[in-house]
Short mmCIF file of C-alpha atoms in Angstrom, two decimals:
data_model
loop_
_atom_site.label_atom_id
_atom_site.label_comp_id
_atom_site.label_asym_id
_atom_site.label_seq_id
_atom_site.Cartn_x
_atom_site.Cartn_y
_atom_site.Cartn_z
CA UNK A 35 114.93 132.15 98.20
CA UNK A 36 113.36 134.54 100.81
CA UNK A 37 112.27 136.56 97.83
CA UNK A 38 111.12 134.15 96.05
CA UNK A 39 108.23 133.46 99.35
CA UNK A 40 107.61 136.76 99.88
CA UNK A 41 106.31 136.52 96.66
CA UNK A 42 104.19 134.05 96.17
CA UNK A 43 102.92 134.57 99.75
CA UNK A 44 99.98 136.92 98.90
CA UNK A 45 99.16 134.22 95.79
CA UNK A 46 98.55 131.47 98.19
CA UNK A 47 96.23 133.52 100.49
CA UNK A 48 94.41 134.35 97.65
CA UNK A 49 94.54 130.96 96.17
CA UNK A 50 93.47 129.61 99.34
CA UNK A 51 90.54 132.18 99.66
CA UNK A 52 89.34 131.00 96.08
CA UNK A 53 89.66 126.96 97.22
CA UNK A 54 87.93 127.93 99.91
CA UNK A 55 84.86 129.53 98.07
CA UNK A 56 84.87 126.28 95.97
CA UNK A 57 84.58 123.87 98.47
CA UNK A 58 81.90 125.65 99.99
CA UNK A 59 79.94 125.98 96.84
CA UNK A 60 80.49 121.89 96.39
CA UNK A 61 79.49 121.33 99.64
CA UNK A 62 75.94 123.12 99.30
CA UNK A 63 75.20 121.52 96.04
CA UNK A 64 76.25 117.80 97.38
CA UNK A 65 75.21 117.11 100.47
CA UNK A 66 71.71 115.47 100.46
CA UNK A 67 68.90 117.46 102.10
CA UNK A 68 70.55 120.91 102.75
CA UNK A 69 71.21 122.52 99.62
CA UNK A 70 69.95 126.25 100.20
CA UNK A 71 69.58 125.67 103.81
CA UNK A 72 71.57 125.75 107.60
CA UNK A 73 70.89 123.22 110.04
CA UNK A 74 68.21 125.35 111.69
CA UNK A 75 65.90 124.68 108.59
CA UNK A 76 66.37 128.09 107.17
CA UNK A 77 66.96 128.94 103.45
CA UNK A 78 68.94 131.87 102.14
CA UNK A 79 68.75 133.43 105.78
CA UNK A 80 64.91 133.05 106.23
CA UNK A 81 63.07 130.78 108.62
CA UNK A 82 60.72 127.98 107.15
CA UNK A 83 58.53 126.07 108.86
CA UNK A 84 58.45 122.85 109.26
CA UNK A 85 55.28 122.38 107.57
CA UNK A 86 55.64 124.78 105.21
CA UNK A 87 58.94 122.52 104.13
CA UNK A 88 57.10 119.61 103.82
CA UNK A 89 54.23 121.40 101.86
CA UNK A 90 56.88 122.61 99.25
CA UNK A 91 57.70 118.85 99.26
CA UNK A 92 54.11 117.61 97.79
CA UNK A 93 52.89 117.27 102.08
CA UNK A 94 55.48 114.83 102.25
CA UNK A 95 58.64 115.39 104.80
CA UNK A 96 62.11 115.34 102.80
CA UNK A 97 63.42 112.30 104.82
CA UNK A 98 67.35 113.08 105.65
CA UNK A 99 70.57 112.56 103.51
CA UNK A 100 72.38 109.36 104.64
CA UNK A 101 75.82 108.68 104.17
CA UNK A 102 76.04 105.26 103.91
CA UNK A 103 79.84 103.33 105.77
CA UNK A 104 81.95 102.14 103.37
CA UNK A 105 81.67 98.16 102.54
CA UNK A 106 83.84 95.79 104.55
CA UNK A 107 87.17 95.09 102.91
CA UNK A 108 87.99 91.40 102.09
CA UNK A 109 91.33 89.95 102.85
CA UNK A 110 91.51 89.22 99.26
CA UNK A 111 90.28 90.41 95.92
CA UNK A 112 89.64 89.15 92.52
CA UNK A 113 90.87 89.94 88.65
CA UNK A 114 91.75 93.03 88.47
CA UNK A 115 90.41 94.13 91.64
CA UNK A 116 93.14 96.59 93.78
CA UNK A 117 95.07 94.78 95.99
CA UNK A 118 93.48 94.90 99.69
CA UNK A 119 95.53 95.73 102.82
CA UNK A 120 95.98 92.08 103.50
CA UNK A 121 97.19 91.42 100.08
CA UNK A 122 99.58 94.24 100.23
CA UNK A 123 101.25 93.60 103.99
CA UNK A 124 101.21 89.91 102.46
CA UNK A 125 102.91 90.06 99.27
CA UNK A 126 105.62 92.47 100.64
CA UNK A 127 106.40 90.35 103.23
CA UNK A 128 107.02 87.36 101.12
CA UNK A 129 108.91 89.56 98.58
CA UNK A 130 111.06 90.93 101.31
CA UNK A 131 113.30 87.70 101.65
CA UNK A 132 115.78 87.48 104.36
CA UNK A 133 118.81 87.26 101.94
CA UNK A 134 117.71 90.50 100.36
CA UNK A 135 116.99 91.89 104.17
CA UNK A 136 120.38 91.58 105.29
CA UNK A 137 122.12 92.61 102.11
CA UNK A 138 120.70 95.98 101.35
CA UNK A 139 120.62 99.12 102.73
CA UNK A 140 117.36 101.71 103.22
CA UNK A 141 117.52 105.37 102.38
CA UNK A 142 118.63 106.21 106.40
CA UNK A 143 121.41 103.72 106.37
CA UNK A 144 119.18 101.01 108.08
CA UNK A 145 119.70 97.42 106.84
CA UNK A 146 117.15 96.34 104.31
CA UNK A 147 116.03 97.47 101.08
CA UNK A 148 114.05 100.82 101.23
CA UNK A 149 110.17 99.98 99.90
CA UNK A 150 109.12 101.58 96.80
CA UNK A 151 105.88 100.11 95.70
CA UNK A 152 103.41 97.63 95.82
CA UNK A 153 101.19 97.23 92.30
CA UNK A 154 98.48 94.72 90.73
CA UNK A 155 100.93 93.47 87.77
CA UNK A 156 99.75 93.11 84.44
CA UNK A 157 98.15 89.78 83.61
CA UNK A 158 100.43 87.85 80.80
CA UNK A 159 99.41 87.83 77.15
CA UNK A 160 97.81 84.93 77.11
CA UNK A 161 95.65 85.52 80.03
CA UNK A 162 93.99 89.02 78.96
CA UNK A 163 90.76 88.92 79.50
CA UNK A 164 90.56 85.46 81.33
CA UNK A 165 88.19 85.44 84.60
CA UNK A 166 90.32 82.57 86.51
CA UNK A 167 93.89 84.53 85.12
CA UNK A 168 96.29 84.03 88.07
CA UNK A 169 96.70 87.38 90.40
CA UNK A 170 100.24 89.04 90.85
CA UNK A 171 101.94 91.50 92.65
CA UNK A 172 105.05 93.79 91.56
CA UNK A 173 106.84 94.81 95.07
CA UNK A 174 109.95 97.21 94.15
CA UNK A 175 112.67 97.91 96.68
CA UNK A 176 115.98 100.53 95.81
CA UNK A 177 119.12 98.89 97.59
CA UNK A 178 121.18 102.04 98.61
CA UNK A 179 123.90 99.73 99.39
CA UNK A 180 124.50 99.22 95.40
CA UNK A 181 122.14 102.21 93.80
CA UNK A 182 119.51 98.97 92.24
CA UNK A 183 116.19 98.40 91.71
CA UNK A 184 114.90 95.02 92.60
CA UNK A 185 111.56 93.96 91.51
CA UNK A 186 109.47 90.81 92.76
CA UNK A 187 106.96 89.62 91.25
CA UNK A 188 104.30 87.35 93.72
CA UNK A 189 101.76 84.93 92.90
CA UNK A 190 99.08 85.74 95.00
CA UNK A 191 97.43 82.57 94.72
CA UNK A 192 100.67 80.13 95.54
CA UNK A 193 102.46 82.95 97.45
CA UNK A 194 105.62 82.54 95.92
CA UNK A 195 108.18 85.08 94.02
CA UNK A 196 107.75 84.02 90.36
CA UNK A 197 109.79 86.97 88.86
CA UNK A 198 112.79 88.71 90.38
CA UNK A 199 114.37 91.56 88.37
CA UNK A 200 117.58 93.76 89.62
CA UNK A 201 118.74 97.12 87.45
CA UNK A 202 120.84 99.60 87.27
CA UNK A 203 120.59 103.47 86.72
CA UNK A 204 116.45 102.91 86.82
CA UNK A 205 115.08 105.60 88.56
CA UNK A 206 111.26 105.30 89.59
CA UNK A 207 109.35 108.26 91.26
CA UNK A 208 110.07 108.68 95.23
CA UNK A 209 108.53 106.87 98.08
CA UNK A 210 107.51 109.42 101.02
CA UNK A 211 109.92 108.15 102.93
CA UNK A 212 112.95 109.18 100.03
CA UNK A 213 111.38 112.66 100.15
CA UNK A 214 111.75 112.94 104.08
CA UNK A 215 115.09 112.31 104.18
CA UNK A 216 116.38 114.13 101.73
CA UNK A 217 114.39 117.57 103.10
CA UNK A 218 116.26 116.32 106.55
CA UNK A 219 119.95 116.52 104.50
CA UNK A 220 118.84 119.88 103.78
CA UNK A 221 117.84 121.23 106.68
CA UNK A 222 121.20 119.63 108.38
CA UNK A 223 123.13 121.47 105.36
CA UNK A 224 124.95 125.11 104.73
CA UNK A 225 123.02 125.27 101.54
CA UNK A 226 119.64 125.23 103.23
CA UNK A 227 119.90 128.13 105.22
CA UNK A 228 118.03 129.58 102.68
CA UNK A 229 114.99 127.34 103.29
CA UNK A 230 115.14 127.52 106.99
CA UNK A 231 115.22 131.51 107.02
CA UNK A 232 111.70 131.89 104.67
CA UNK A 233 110.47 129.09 106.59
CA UNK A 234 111.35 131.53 109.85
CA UNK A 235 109.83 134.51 107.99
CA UNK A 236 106.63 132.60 107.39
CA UNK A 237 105.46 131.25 110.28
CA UNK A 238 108.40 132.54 112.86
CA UNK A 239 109.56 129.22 114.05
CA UNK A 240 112.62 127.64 113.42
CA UNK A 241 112.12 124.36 110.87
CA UNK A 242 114.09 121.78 112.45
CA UNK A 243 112.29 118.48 110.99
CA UNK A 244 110.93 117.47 107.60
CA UNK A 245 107.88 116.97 109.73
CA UNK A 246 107.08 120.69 109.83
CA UNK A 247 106.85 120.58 105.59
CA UNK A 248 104.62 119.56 102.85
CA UNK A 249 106.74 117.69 100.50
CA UNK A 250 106.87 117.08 96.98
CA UNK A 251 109.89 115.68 94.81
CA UNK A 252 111.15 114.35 91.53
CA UNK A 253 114.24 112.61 90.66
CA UNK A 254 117.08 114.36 89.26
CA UNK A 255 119.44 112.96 86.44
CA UNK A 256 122.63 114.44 85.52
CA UNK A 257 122.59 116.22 82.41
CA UNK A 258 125.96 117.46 80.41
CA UNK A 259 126.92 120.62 82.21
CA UNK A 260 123.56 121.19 84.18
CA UNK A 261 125.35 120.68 87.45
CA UNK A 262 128.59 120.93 89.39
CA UNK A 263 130.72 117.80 89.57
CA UNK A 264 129.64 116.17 92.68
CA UNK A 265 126.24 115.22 91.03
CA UNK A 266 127.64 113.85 87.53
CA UNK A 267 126.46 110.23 89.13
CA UNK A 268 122.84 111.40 89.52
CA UNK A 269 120.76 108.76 87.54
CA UNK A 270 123.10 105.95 88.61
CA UNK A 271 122.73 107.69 92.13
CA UNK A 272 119.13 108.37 93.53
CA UNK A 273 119.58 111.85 93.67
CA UNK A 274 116.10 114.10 94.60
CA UNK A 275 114.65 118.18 93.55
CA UNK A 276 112.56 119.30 96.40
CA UNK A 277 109.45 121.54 96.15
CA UNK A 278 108.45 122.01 99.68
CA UNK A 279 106.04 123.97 101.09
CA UNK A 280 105.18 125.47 104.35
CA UNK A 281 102.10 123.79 106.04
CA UNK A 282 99.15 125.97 105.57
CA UNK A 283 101.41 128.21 104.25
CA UNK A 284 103.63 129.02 100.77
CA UNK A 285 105.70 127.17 98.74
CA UNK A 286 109.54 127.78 98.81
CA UNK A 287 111.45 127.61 95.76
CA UNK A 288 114.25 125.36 96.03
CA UNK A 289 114.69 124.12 92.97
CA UNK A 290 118.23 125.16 92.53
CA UNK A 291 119.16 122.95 94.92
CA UNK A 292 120.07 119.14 94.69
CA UNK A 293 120.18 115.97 97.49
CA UNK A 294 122.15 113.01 96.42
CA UNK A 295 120.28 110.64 98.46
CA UNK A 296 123.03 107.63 97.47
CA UNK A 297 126.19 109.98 98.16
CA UNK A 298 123.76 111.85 101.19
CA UNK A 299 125.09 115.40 99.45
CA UNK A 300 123.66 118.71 98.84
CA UNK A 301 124.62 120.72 95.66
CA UNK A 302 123.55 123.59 94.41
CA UNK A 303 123.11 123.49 90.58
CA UNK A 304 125.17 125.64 87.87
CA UNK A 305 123.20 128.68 86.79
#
């Protein structure tokens, strides 16, 4: 692993020297008013006059850009609108029932579900295309307490759970919260010494918290020997790969290495 940084370590300077050089470039040819020119009113280094601006305008002053606030959300929406903050606090509250509450199990061991989603569900058949088609919401939760998916669906209109689906060995992609704790199993592991000695070499602190990474994730399934023994149940289990990456800094490849989130396990896989 602490070759695998050193590595890509002069990549991501230069990478970040190129992003750099691009956003500057959009920046000159978007913002309204100041393409060419500082905020001094000079252009390509060279001083203009105020007059002699608004004669290159036609002897009319170039009135400022203005960057207009965004509009006012409502607390609700309409057809196929997103769902608005109010809508989503809303719907997964009234998905979130007390039953379910106290008879599941989050990611860290609390009690309740731990929240996937919130999505605008797909109208019905035979309401495609209908202005005054009812509006739902799909809220999914993953019980760690059983390793299921439970999907409710909400009426937004009525406010009531009109669909409730619970399944087995479905895997959807990982909340940030998932992706958290699973870097913090690996941190607290022997098998991610690795990770906290290139995260030493590259900014000479000690990583002691998630917090101090950028994270990115996908679920792992079990395939037929791909991977010791202790992760055979990955699929039925919620088991994560992590790609982290230093802030402002390089990725580390740790890709070889596995966190059963159900089991709260760290494996490295068969090579």
């Amino acid at each position: 692993m602490r070759k695998i940084v050193h590595r890509h370590l002069g990549k991501m300077v230069a990478g970040t020297a190129i992003a750099v050089a691009g956003t500057a470039v959009m920046v000159a040819v978007t913002l309204p008013g100041t393409a060419g020119a500082d905020d001094s009113g000079t252009r390509a280094g060279q001083s203009v006059p105020q007059e002699a601006g608004a004669a290159a305008a036609g002897g009319r002053a170039v009135a400022p850009g203005v960057v207009e606030a965004a509009p006012a959300e409502g607390q609700k929406g309409e057809g196929r609108d997103p769902l608005t903050d109010d809508e989503l606090k809303r719907v997964e509250k009234i998905a979130l029932s007390n039953q379910l509450f106290q008879s599941s199990e989050s990611v860290d061991g609390d009690r309740g579900p731990q929240r996937l989603g919130v999505d605008l569900a797909e109208p019905e058949a035979d309401e495609a295309g209908r202005p005054d088609a009812p509006r739902r919401a799909d809220v999914t939760f993953y019980d760690y307490r059983d390793d299921t998916l439970v999907t409710r669906t909400v009426d937004l209109g009525t406010g009531k759970v009109v669909h409730s689906d619970t399944q087995h060995g479905v895997q959807p992609p990982l909340s940030r919260a998932e992706k958290a704790e699973a870097a913090g199993l690996l941190i607290a592991d022997p098998l991610g010494s690795g990770l906290k000695a290139d995260y030493q070499d590259a900014t000479g602190k000690a990583l002691t918290s998630p917090d101090q990474l950028q994270l990115s994730g996908a679920v792992y399934r079990a395939a037929p020997g791909a991977q010791p023994a202790v992760l055979d149940r990955c699929g039925e289990h919620r088991c994560v790969r992590l790609f982290p990456k230093v802030k402002n800094g390089p990725w580390v490849d740790a890709r070889s290495l596995v966190i059963d989130l159900s089991a709260r396990k760290v494996a490295r896989l068969d090579r």
